[in-house]
mmCIF file of C-alpha atoms and ligand atoms in Angstrom:
data_model
loop_
_atom_site.group_PDB
_atom_site.id
_atom_site.type_symbol
_atom_site.label_atom_id
_atom_site.label_comp_id
_atom_site.label_asym_id
_atom_site.label_seq_id
_atom_site.Cartn_x
_atom_site.Cartn_y
_atom_site.Cartn_z
ATOM 1 C CA UNK A 1 -10.158 5.985 -6.211
ATOM 2 C CA UNK A 2 -6.875 6.008 -4.498
ATOM 3 C CA UNK A 3 -6.531 2.988 -2.290
ATOM 4 C CA UNK A 4 -4.499 3.357 0.952
ATOM 5 C CA UNK A 5 -2.164 0.467 -0.093
ATOM 6 C CA UNK A 6 0.468 -0.182 2.494
ATOM 7 C CA UNK A 7 3.374 1.421 0.649
ATOM 8 C CA UNK A 8 6.535 2.343 2.626
ATOM 9 C CA UNK A 9 6.309 5.856 3.988
ATOM 10 C CA UNK A 10 8.631 5.107 6.897
ATOM 11 C CA UNK A 11 11.944 6.035 5.194
ATOM 12 C CA UNK A 12 11.348 9.515 6.095
ATOM 13 C CA UNK A 13 11.653 8.844 9.776
ATOM 14 C CA UNK A 14 15.303 8.465 9.162
ATOM 15 C CA UNK A 15 15.532 11.979 8.657
ATOM 16 C CA UNK A 16 12.618 13.417 10.623
ATOM 17 C CA UNK A 17 12.778 11.626 13.977
ATOM 18 C CA UNK A 18 10.604 13.184 16.554
ATOM 19 C CA UNK A 19 7.079 14.367 17.152
ATOM 20 C CA UNK A 20 6.717 16.443 13.988
ATOM 21 C CA UNK A 21 7.701 13.724 11.413
ATOM 22 C CA UNK A 22 5.572 11.222 13.289
ATOM 23 C CA UNK A 23 2.562 13.613 13.203
ATOM 24 C CA UNK A 24 3.156 14.446 9.594
ATOM 25 C CA UNK A 25 3.151 10.779 8.529
ATOM 26 C CA UNK A 26 0.191 9.959 10.766
ATOM 27 C CA UNK A 27 -1.675 12.909 9.239
ATOM 28 C CA UNK A 28 -0.991 11.858 5.951
ATOM 29 C CA UNK A 29 -2.141 8.260 6.527
ATOM 30 C CA UNK A 30 -5.400 9.541 8.087
ATOM 31 C CA UNK A 31 -6.064 11.553 5.002
ATOM 32 C CA UNK A 32 -5.399 8.727 2.739
ATOM 33 C CA UNK A 33 -7.376 6.300 4.897
ATOM 34 C CA UNK A 34 -10.509 8.451 4.423
ATOM 35 C CA UNK A 35 -10.063 8.590 0.819
ATOM 36 C CA UNK A 36 -8.752 12.168 0.983
ATOM 37 C CA UNK A 37 -7.075 14.160 -1.709
ATOM 38 C CA UNK A 38 -8.561 15.890 -4.859
ATOM 39 C CA UNK A 39 -10.965 13.362 -5.929
ATOM 40 C CA UNK A 40 -12.413 15.840 -8.318
ATOM 41 C CA UNK A 41 -9.296 15.209 -10.308
ATOM 42 C CA UNK A 42 -9.390 11.436 -10.298
ATOM 43 C CA UNK A 43 -12.103 10.439 -12.484
ATOM 44 C CA UNK A 44 -11.667 7.717 -14.988
ATOM 45 C CA UNK A 45 -11.673 8.851 -18.601
ATOM 46 C CA UNK A 46 -14.981 9.225 -20.418
ATOM 47 C CA UNK A 47 -14.141 12.813 -21.480
ATOM 48 C CA UNK A 48 -14.877 14.354 -18.213
ATOM 49 C CA UNK A 49 -12.570 17.055 -17.308
ATOM 50 C CA UNK A 50 -10.031 16.672 -14.322
ATOM 51 C CA UNK A 51 -7.976 19.028 -12.340
ATOM 52 C CA UNK A 52 -4.780 17.948 -10.740
ATOM 53 C CA UNK A 53 -2.496 19.754 -8.361
ATOM 54 C CA UNK A 54 1.296 19.841 -8.946
ATOM 55 C CA UNK A 55 3.438 20.554 -6.029
ATOM 56 C CA UNK A 56 6.658 22.648 -6.649
ATOM 57 C CA UNK A 57 9.063 23.864 -4.005
ATOM 58 C CA UNK A 58 10.455 26.745 -5.969
ATOM 59 C CA UNK A 59 9.173 30.284 -6.649
ATOM 60 C CA UNK A 60 6.988 31.267 -9.573
ATOM 61 C CA UNK A 61 9.659 32.394 -12.047
ATOM 62 C CA UNK A 62 12.248 29.589 -11.118
ATOM 63 C CA UNK A 63 13.220 27.427 -14.233
ATOM 64 C CA UNK A 64 11.580 24.243 -12.847
ATOM 65 C CA UNK A 65 8.344 26.041 -12.145
ATOM 66 C CA UNK A 66 8.550 27.456 -15.723
ATOM 67 C CA UNK A 67 8.852 23.881 -16.832
ATOM 68 C CA UNK A 68 5.851 22.753 -14.832
ATOM 69 C CA UNK A 69 3.663 25.694 -16.254
ATOM 70 C CA UNK A 70 4.715 24.671 -19.626
ATOM 71 C CA UNK A 71 3.829 21.016 -18.981
ATOM 72 C CA UNK A 72 0.394 22.329 -17.519
ATOM 73 C CA UNK A 73 -0.320 24.292 -20.600
ATOM 74 C CA UNK A 74 0.469 21.571 -23.000
ATOM 75 C CA UNK A 75 -1.397 19.009 -21.143
ATOM 76 C CA UNK A 76 -4.442 21.087 -21.367
ATOM 77 C CA UNK A 77 -3.843 21.691 -24.986
ATOM 78 C CA UNK A 78 -3.173 18.019 -25.960
ATOM 79 C CA UNK A 79 -6.054 16.666 -23.973
ATOM 80 C CA UNK A 80 -8.476 19.288 -25.602
ATOM 81 C CA UNK A 81 -9.186 20.801 -22.234
ATOM 82 C CA UNK A 82 -9.861 17.697 -20.351
ATOM 83 C CA UNK A 83 -6.801 17.745 -18.115
ATOM 84 C CA UNK A 84 -6.108 20.990 -16.179
ATOM 85 C CA UNK A 85 -3.063 21.084 -13.942
ATOM 86 C CA UNK A 86 -2.757 23.765 -11.086
ATOM 87 C CA UNK A 87 0.879 24.375 -10.146
ATOM 88 C CA UNK A 88 1.510 25.276 -6.530
ATOM 89 C CA UNK A 89 4.900 26.937 -6.300
ATOM 90 C CA UNK A 90 6.732 28.063 -3.141
ATOM 91 C CA UNK A 91 6.379 24.692 -1.227
ATOM 92 C CA UNK A 92 2.611 25.684 -0.624
ATOM 93 C CA UNK A 93 1.562 22.193 -0.606
ATOM 94 C CA UNK A 94 4.565 21.052 1.753
ATOM 95 C CA UNK A 95 8.220 20.642 1.769
ATOM 96 C CA UNK A 96 9.494 17.859 -0.733
ATOM 97 C CA UNK A 97 9.524 14.738 1.375
ATOM 98 C CA UNK A 98 5.902 15.609 2.408
ATOM 99 C CA UNK A 99 5.031 16.258 -1.117
ATOM 100 C CA UNK A 100 6.388 12.922 -2.154
ATOM 101 C CA UNK A 101 4.295 11.005 0.506
ATOM 102 C CA UNK A 102 1.324 12.931 -0.443
ATOM 103 C CA UNK A 103 1.636 12.088 -4.195
ATOM 104 C CA UNK A 104 2.406 8.513 -3.086
ATOM 105 C CA UNK A 105 -0.777 8.466 -1.257
ATOM 106 C CA UNK A 106 -2.803 10.338 -3.751
ATOM 107 C CA UNK A 107 -3.804 13.402 -1.817
ATOM 108 C CA UNK A 108 -1.884 15.428 -4.451
ATOM 109 C CA UNK A 109 -1.710 14.090 -7.861
ATOM 110 C CA UNK A 110 1.729 15.470 -9.079
ATOM 111 C CA UNK A 111 4.939 16.978 -8.211
ATOM 112 C CA UNK A 112 8.282 18.114 -9.638
ATOM 113 C CA UNK A 113 10.697 16.697 -7.202
ATOM 114 C CA UNK A 114 14.476 16.366 -6.756
ATOM 115 C CA UNK A 115 15.683 12.795 -7.168
ATOM 116 C CA UNK A 116 17.828 13.102 -3.921
ATOM 117 C CA UNK A 117 14.872 12.580 -1.461
ATOM 118 C CA UNK A 118 13.156 10.407 -4.109
ATOM 119 C CA UNK A 119 16.163 7.955 -3.371
ATOM 120 C CA UNK A 120 14.623 7.142 0.111
ATOM 121 C CA UNK A 121 11.538 5.967 -1.585
ATOM 122 C CA UNK A 122 13.031 4.566 -4.828
ATOM 123 C CA UNK A 123 16.766 3.553 -3.842
ATOM 124 C CA UNK A 124 17.991 3.577 -7.586
ATOM 125 C CA UNK A 125 17.250 7.381 -7.669
ATOM 126 C CA UNK A 126 20.184 7.567 -5.227
ATOM 127 C CA UNK A 127 22.363 7.439 -8.297
ATOM 128 C CA UNK A 128 22.073 11.027 -8.849
ATOM 129 C CA UNK A 129 23.420 11.817 -5.507
ATOM 130 C CA UNK A 130 26.728 9.931 -6.104
ATOM 131 C CA UNK A 131 29.446 12.446 -5.984
ATOM 132 C CA UNK A 132 31.317 13.879 -9.152
ATOM 133 C CA UNK A 133 29.540 11.237 -11.098
ATOM 134 C CA UNK A 134 28.699 13.286 -14.285
ATOM 135 C CA UNK A 135 31.290 15.428 -16.187
ATOM 136 C CA UNK A 136 28.844 18.013 -17.212
ATOM 137 C CA UNK A 137 25.054 18.694 -18.251
ATOM 138 C CA UNK A 138 25.540 16.910 -21.517
ATOM 139 C CA UNK A 139 26.883 13.861 -19.841
ATOM 140 C CA UNK A 140 23.831 13.790 -17.550
ATOM 141 C CA UNK A 141 21.449 14.222 -20.427
ATOM 142 C CA UNK A 142 23.026 11.594 -22.375
ATOM 143 C CA UNK A 143 22.167 9.333 -19.509
ATOM 144 C CA UNK A 144 18.784 10.665 -18.791
ATOM 145 C CA UNK A 145 17.743 10.144 -22.493
ATOM 146 C CA UNK A 146 19.308 6.618 -22.680
ATOM 147 C CA UNK A 147 17.365 3.489 -22.323
ATOM 148 C CA UNK A 148 19.045 3.222 -18.906
ATOM 149 C CA UNK A 149 17.914 6.689 -17.843
ATOM 150 C CA UNK A 150 14.291 5.790 -18.887
ATOM 151 C CA UNK A 151 14.507 2.320 -17.044
ATOM 152 C CA UNK A 152 15.625 4.257 -13.966
ATOM 153 C CA UNK A 153 12.549 6.504 -14.239
ATOM 154 C CA UNK A 154 10.430 3.457 -14.509
ATOM 155 C CA UNK A 155 11.619 2.270 -11.104
ATOM 156 C CA UNK A 156 9.395 4.734 -9.451
ATOM 157 C CA UNK A 157 6.341 2.490 -10.509
ATOM 158 C CA UNK A 158 7.189 0.030 -7.616
ATOM 159 C CA UNK A 159 6.607 2.800 -5.150
ATOM 160 C CA UNK A 160 3.250 4.126 -6.303
ATOM 161 C CA UNK A 161 4.302 6.697 -8.794
ATOM 162 C CA UNK A 162 4.628 7.107 -12.589
ATOM 163 C CA UNK A 163 7.445 8.999 -13.738
ATOM 164 C CA UNK A 164 6.717 11.350 -16.631
ATOM 165 C CA UNK A 165 10.159 12.803 -17.255
ATOM 166 C CA UNK A 166 13.396 14.702 -16.256
ATOM 167 C CA UNK A 167 14.140 18.241 -15.771
ATOM 168 C CA UNK A 168 17.579 19.872 -15.676
ATOM 169 C CA UNK A 169 18.913 20.239 -12.133
ATOM 170 C CA UNK A 170 22.139 22.029 -12.716
ATOM 171 C CA UNK A 171 25.157 21.169 -10.523
ATOM 172 C CA UNK A 172 25.199 21.418 -6.823
ATOM 173 C CA UNK A 173 28.086 23.191 -5.083
ATOM 174 C CA UNK A 174 29.049 24.411 -1.498
ATOM 175 C CA UNK A 175 28.424 27.459 0.149
ATOM 176 C CA UNK A 176 29.497 28.587 3.659
ATOM 177 C CA UNK A 177 29.039 31.675 6.031
ATOM 178 C CA UNK A 178 32.413 31.816 7.470
ATOM 179 C CA UNK A 179 35.449 30.048 6.155
ATOM 180 C CA UNK A 180 35.482 29.500 2.272
ATOM 181 C CA UNK A 181 35.947 25.991 1.118
ATOM 182 C CA UNK A 182 38.863 25.570 -1.146
ATOM 183 C CA UNK A 183 40.115 22.002 -0.635
ATOM 184 C CA UNK A 184 38.190 18.846 0.502
ATOM 185 C CA UNK A 185 39.939 19.075 3.821
ATOM 186 C CA UNK A 186 38.092 22.451 4.301
ATOM 187 C CA UNK A 187 34.814 20.631 4.932
ATOM 188 C CA UNK A 188 36.321 18.943 8.006
ATOM 189 C CA UNK A 189 34.235 19.902 11.235
ATOM 190 C CA UNK A 190 31.663 22.085 9.258
ATOM 191 C CA UNK A 191 27.826 21.492 9.786
ATOM 192 C CA UNK A 192 26.684 21.313 6.270
ATOM 193 C CA UNK A 193 22.751 20.938 5.258
ATOM 194 C CA UNK A 194 22.088 18.068 2.984
ATOM 195 C CA UNK A 195 18.821 16.925 1.358
ATOM 196 C CA UNK A 196 17.085 14.083 2.948
ATOM 197 C CA UNK A 197 19.374 11.498 1.383
ATOM 198 C CA UNK A 198 21.602 8.937 3.019
ATOM 199 C CA UNK A 199 24.032 9.168 0.066
ATOM 200 C CA UNK A 200 24.395 12.838 0.686
ATOM 201 C CA UNK A 201 24.794 12.186 4.418
ATOM 202 C CA UNK A 202 27.599 9.742 3.602
ATOM 203 C CA UNK A 203 29.149 12.188 1.210
ATOM 204 C CA UNK A 204 29.551 14.850 3.812
ATOM 205 C CA UNK A 205 30.828 12.394 6.445
ATOM 206 C CA UNK A 206 33.440 11.208 3.890
ATOM 207 C CA UNK A 207 34.766 14.796 3.747
ATOM 208 C CA UNK A 208 34.965 15.016 7.669
ATOM 209 C CA UNK A 209 31.860 17.276 7.885
ATOM 210 C CA UNK A 210 28.716 16.982 9.901
ATOM 211 C CA UNK A 211 25.783 16.363 7.679
ATOM 212 C CA UNK A 212 22.353 17.902 8.620
ATOM 213 C CA UNK A 213 19.408 16.741 6.703
ATOM 214 C CA UNK A 214 16.978 19.465 6.739
ATOM 215 C CA UNK A 215 13.806 20.862 4.757
ATOM 216 C CA UNK A 216 14.783 23.521 2.175
ATOM 217 C CA UNK A 217 12.581 25.944 3.658
ATOM 218 C CA UNK A 218 14.528 25.936 6.940
ATOM 219 C CA UNK A 219 18.161 26.419 5.461
ATOM 220 C CA UNK A 220 18.057 30.319 5.431
ATOM 221 C CA UNK A 221 17.260 30.725 9.013
ATOM 222 C CA UNK A 222 19.677 27.963 10.078
ATOM 223 C CA UNK A 223 22.448 29.466 8.199
ATOM 224 C CA UNK A 224 21.579 32.809 9.641
ATOM 225 C CA UNK A 225 21.491 31.538 13.316
ATOM 226 C CA UNK A 226 24.656 29.521 12.827
ATOM 227 C CA UNK A 227 22.985 26.213 13.314
ATOM 228 C CA UNK A 228 24.673 25.435 10.010
ATOM 229 C CA UNK A 229 28.000 26.346 8.595
ATOM 230 C CA UNK A 230 27.065 25.914 5.145
ATOM 231 C CA UNK A 231 24.885 24.063 2.551
ATOM 232 C CA UNK A 232 25.067 23.181 -1.042
ATOM 233 C CA UNK A 233 23.005 23.906 -4.105
ATOM 234 C CA UNK A 234 22.923 25.087 -7.714
ATOM 235 C CA UNK A 235 23.160 28.749 -8.624
ATOM 236 C CA UNK A 236 19.418 29.514 -9.167
ATOM 237 C CA UNK A 237 18.460 27.899 -5.770
ATOM 238 C CA UNK A 238 21.311 29.594 -3.898
ATOM 239 C CA UNK A 239 20.210 32.976 -5.378
ATOM 240 C CA UNK A 240 16.364 32.664 -5.390
ATOM 241 C CA UNK A 241 16.252 31.218 -1.868
ATOM 242 C CA UNK A 242 18.453 34.191 -0.696
ATOM 243 C CA UNK A 243 20.989 31.782 0.919
ATOM 244 C CA UNK A 244 23.678 33.868 -0.449
ATOM 245 C CA UNK A 245 22.795 36.632 1.981
ATOM 246 C CA UNK A 246 23.821 34.480 4.862
ATOM 247 C CA UNK A 247 26.604 32.347 3.329
ATOM 248 C CA UNK A 248 28.704 34.473 0.998
ATOM 249 C CA UNK A 249 31.383 31.935 0.005
ATOM 250 C CA UNK A 250 30.503 29.744 -3.000
ATOM 251 C CA UNK A 251 32.738 26.910 -4.124
ATOM 252 C CA UNK A 252 31.976 25.609 -7.726
ATOM 253 C CA UNK A 253 32.969 22.044 -7.130
ATOM 254 C CA UNK A 254 29.628 21.014 -8.937
ATOM 255 C CA UNK A 255 29.725 17.688 -6.962
ATOM 256 C CA UNK A 256 26.067 16.514 -7.842
ATOM 257 C CA UNK A 257 23.654 16.560 -10.698
ATOM 258 C CA UNK A 258 20.468 15.294 -8.932
ATOM 259 C CA UNK A 259 17.941 14.972 -11.643
ATOM 260 C CA UNK A 260 14.646 16.785 -11.194
ATOM 261 C CA UNK A 261 11.783 14.299 -11.793
ATOM 262 C CA UNK A 262 8.175 14.987 -12.816
ATOM 263 C CA UNK A 263 5.845 12.502 -10.997
ATOM 264 C CA UNK A 264 2.276 11.439 -10.901
ATOM 265 C CA UNK A 265 0.522 9.231 -8.611
ATOM 266 C CA UNK A 266 0.291 5.794 -10.003
ATOM 267 C CA UNK A 267 -3.606 5.213 -9.419
ATOM 268 C CA UNK A 268 -4.189 8.515 -10.924
ATOM 269 C CA UNK A 269 -2.342 7.617 -14.017
ATOM 270 C CA UNK A 270 -4.016 4.253 -14.236
ATOM 271 C CA UNK A 271 -7.409 5.926 -14.058
ATOM 272 C CA UNK A 272 -6.684 8.026 -17.144
ATOM 273 C CA UNK A 273 -7.901 6.743 -20.521
ATOM 274 C CA UNK A 274 -5.066 5.973 -23.127
ATOM 275 C CA UNK A 275 -5.811 9.308 -24.949
ATOM 276 C CA UNK A 276 -5.191 11.458 -21.944
ATOM 277 C CA UNK A 277 -2.147 9.379 -20.920
ATOM 278 C CA UNK A 278 -0.654 10.165 -24.270
ATOM 279 C CA UNK A 279 -1.531 13.854 -24.041
ATOM 280 C CA UNK A 280 0.251 14.051 -20.470
ATOM 281 C CA UNK A 281 3.250 12.189 -21.677
ATOM 282 C CA UNK A 282 3.530 14.254 -24.927
ATOM 283 C CA UNK A 283 3.269 17.392 -22.724
ATOM 284 C CA UNK A 284 5.985 16.170 -20.308
ATOM 285 C CA UNK A 285 8.308 15.261 -23.395
ATOM 286 C CA UNK A 286 7.939 18.656 -24.755
ATOM 287 C CA UNK A 287 8.183 20.664 -21.313
ATOM 288 C CA UNK A 288 11.615 19.165 -20.677
ATOM 289 C CA UNK A 289 13.647 20.810 -23.494
ATOM 290 C CA UNK A 290 11.900 24.086 -22.681
ATOM 291 C CA UNK A 291 12.742 23.828 -19.029
ATOM 292 C CA UNK A 292 16.332 22.832 -20.013
ATOM 293 C CA UNK A 293 16.636 26.264 -22.163
ATOM 294 C CA UNK A 294 15.318 28.203 -19.371
ATOM 295 C CA UNK A 295 17.748 26.593 -17.078
ATOM 296 C CA UNK A 296 20.790 27.231 -19.107
ATOM 297 C CA UNK A 297 19.915 30.856 -19.627
ATOM 298 C CA UNK A 298 19.376 31.484 -15.965
ATOM 299 C CA UNK A 299 22.435 29.762 -14.573
ATOM 300 C CA UNK A 300 24.721 32.309 -16.401
ATOM 301 C CA UNK A 301 22.776 35.422 -15.409
ATOM 302 C CA UNK A 302 22.431 34.230 -11.845
ATOM 303 C CA UNK A 303 26.240 33.698 -11.450
ATOM 304 C CA UNK A 304 26.589 37.366 -12.590
ATOM 305 C CA UNK A 305 23.934 38.615 -10.167
ATOM 306 C CA UNK A 306 25.598 36.652 -7.290
ATOM 307 C CA UNK A 307 28.915 38.304 -8.088
ATOM 308 C CA UNK A 308 27.200 41.633 -8.037
ATOM 309 C CA UNK A 309 25.708 40.871 -4.536
ATOM 310 C CA UNK A 310 29.436 40.389 -3.321
ATOM 311 C CA UNK A 311 29.553 36.659 -3.313
ATOM 312 C CA UNK A 312 33.202 35.282 -3.398
ATOM 313 C CA UNK A 313 33.220 32.562 -6.085
ATOM 314 C CA UNK A 314 35.932 29.809 -5.750
ATOM 315 C CA UNK A 315 36.232 27.733 -9.021
ATOM 316 C CA UNK A 316 37.628 24.206 -8.471
ATOM 317 C CA UNK A 317 39.653 23.163 -11.500
ATOM 318 C CA UNK A 318 41.153 19.808 -10.020
ATOM 319 C CA UNK A 319 38.475 17.451 -8.929
ATOM 320 C CA UNK A 320 40.940 14.606 -8.301
ATOM 321 C CA UNK A 321 41.393 15.081 -4.624
ATOM 322 C CA UNK A 322 37.610 15.612 -4.151
ATOM 323 C CA UNK A 323 36.974 12.226 -5.991
ATOM 324 C CA UNK A 324 39.530 10.370 -4.132
ATOM 325 C CA UNK A 325 38.218 11.823 -0.593
ATOM 326 C CA UNK A 326 34.645 10.494 -1.443
ATOM 327 C CA UNK A 327 35.318 7.292 -3.171
ATOM 328 C CA UNK A 328 34.062 5.395 -0.342
ATOM 329 C CA UNK A 329 30.500 6.788 -1.162
ATOM 330 C CA UNK A 330 30.563 5.343 -4.497
ATOM 331 C CA UNK A 331 31.852 2.105 -3.215
ATOM 332 C CA UNK A 332 29.152 1.788 -0.694
ATOM 333 C CA UNK A 333 26.130 3.055 -2.724
ATOM 334 C CA UNK A 334 27.294 2.191 -6.110
ATOM 335 C CA UNK A 335 27.406 -1.524 -5.507
ATOM 336 C CA UNK A 336 23.620 -1.576 -5.641
ATOM 337 C CA UNK A 337 23.534 0.446 -8.830
ATOM 338 C CA UNK A 338 25.816 -1.641 -11.078
ATOM 339 C CA UNK A 339 23.927 -1.506 -14.399
ATOM 340 C CA UNK A 340 23.227 2.239 -14.080
ATOM 341 C CA UNK A 341 26.799 3.019 -13.234
ATOM 342 C CA UNK A 342 27.942 1.102 -16.149
ATOM 343 C CA UNK A 343 25.665 3.137 -18.521
ATOM 344 C CA UNK A 344 27.012 6.283 -16.925
ATOM 345 C CA UNK A 345 30.510 5.196 -17.751
ATOM 346 C CA UNK A 346 29.693 4.218 -21.327
ATOM 347 C CA UNK A 347 28.083 7.601 -22.014
ATOM 348 C CA UNK A 348 31.018 9.521 -20.559
ATOM 349 C CA UNK A 349 32.176 10.392 -24.062
ATOM 350 C CA UNK A 350 29.632 11.500 -26.565
HETATM 351 C C1 GTR B 1 17.051 22.319 -5.431
HETATM 352 C C2 GTR B 1 15.888 21.419 -6.045
HETATM 353 C C3 GTR B 1 14.670 21.532 -5.056
HETATM 354 C C4 GTR B 1 15.221 20.978 -3.630
HETATM 355 C C5 GTR B 1 16.537 21.872 -3.178
HETATM 356 C C6 GTR B 1 16.853 21.281 -1.851
HETATM 357 O O1 GTR B 1 18.063 22.308 -6.264
HETATM 358 O O2 GTR B 1 15.496 21.942 -7.246
HETATM 359 O O3 GTR B 1 13.796 20.592 -5.563
HETATM 360 O O4 GTR B 1 15.524 19.595 -3.652
HETATM 361 O O5 GTR B 1 17.387 21.890 -4.148
HETATM 362 O O6 GTR B 1 18.128 21.455 -1.766
HETATM 363 O O7 GTR B 1 16.109 20.879 -0.993
#
């Protein structure tokens, strides 16, 4: 039921130059061309039951995975058992950019994905990678729940997806193996892993560092081998992926809140009857606050655990020099995001 429509898959080559990336893309296209994917799950309405796969990069007990599972449980309940969603954690179905491509082509029906790599498929999603944009989680959520936030989610339609909702991403901060980062100038000359996002590449460049886009699953060994000097992420990722073991300096500058997004393949969505679409949407709407609660609870305990593991935590109280040093990123990428940036500004105060 999924057509191999010529949607852009090429953005990835920006980051994955070389044989592996080309093979992955070619492999995906071959799959799609022969109508691959879990066709068992793609039937159209009529009361028959469907099973969808949902790709998740994090481990079983991570807050986004708990959100996925709540979504799956509610989807089954609200569809009277017609829709079953199998959550595949730990990047079992592939690293994030591969998962996005597979959902785009329909070989996987769903994913919970970071908006950062999504920005390479749907440029407006790059908004969330703009540095020091949101003051805190409440500011982010005022935006996500606003008409603008919903409109932005709707932009994924044009790239072969349907956006079902947002999950909380926390805030990303730097961590390094050798020298701690205390001021923007400390990033100079450091090799820092970024997500597959041009905005994030420009962010590290603006600070004088050397940005290295890389799959999440490769970061630990790259920090360990010295290929990287540092990376950046929120507390639950830094802890659960054990990056703290090989990069013990954590600098809480909270530079980005890259929304987590729940996606379904557009054709799979279109193939559902209205009742099942409503069931899925209701499930996603209710899974979001559940995930946010889990998130908030975990961030605090994770910070304590990290301290207990001997991580040195540097709090950054004055963001002004960081904002100043990275202004060029907002100027370059913000120009295309005018209406969304205006909404973010309007929602800065509750
Ligand atoms: C996490 C995010 C993941 C993944 C990861 C990364 O915060 O939840 O989806 O994008 O960061 O840095 O690759």
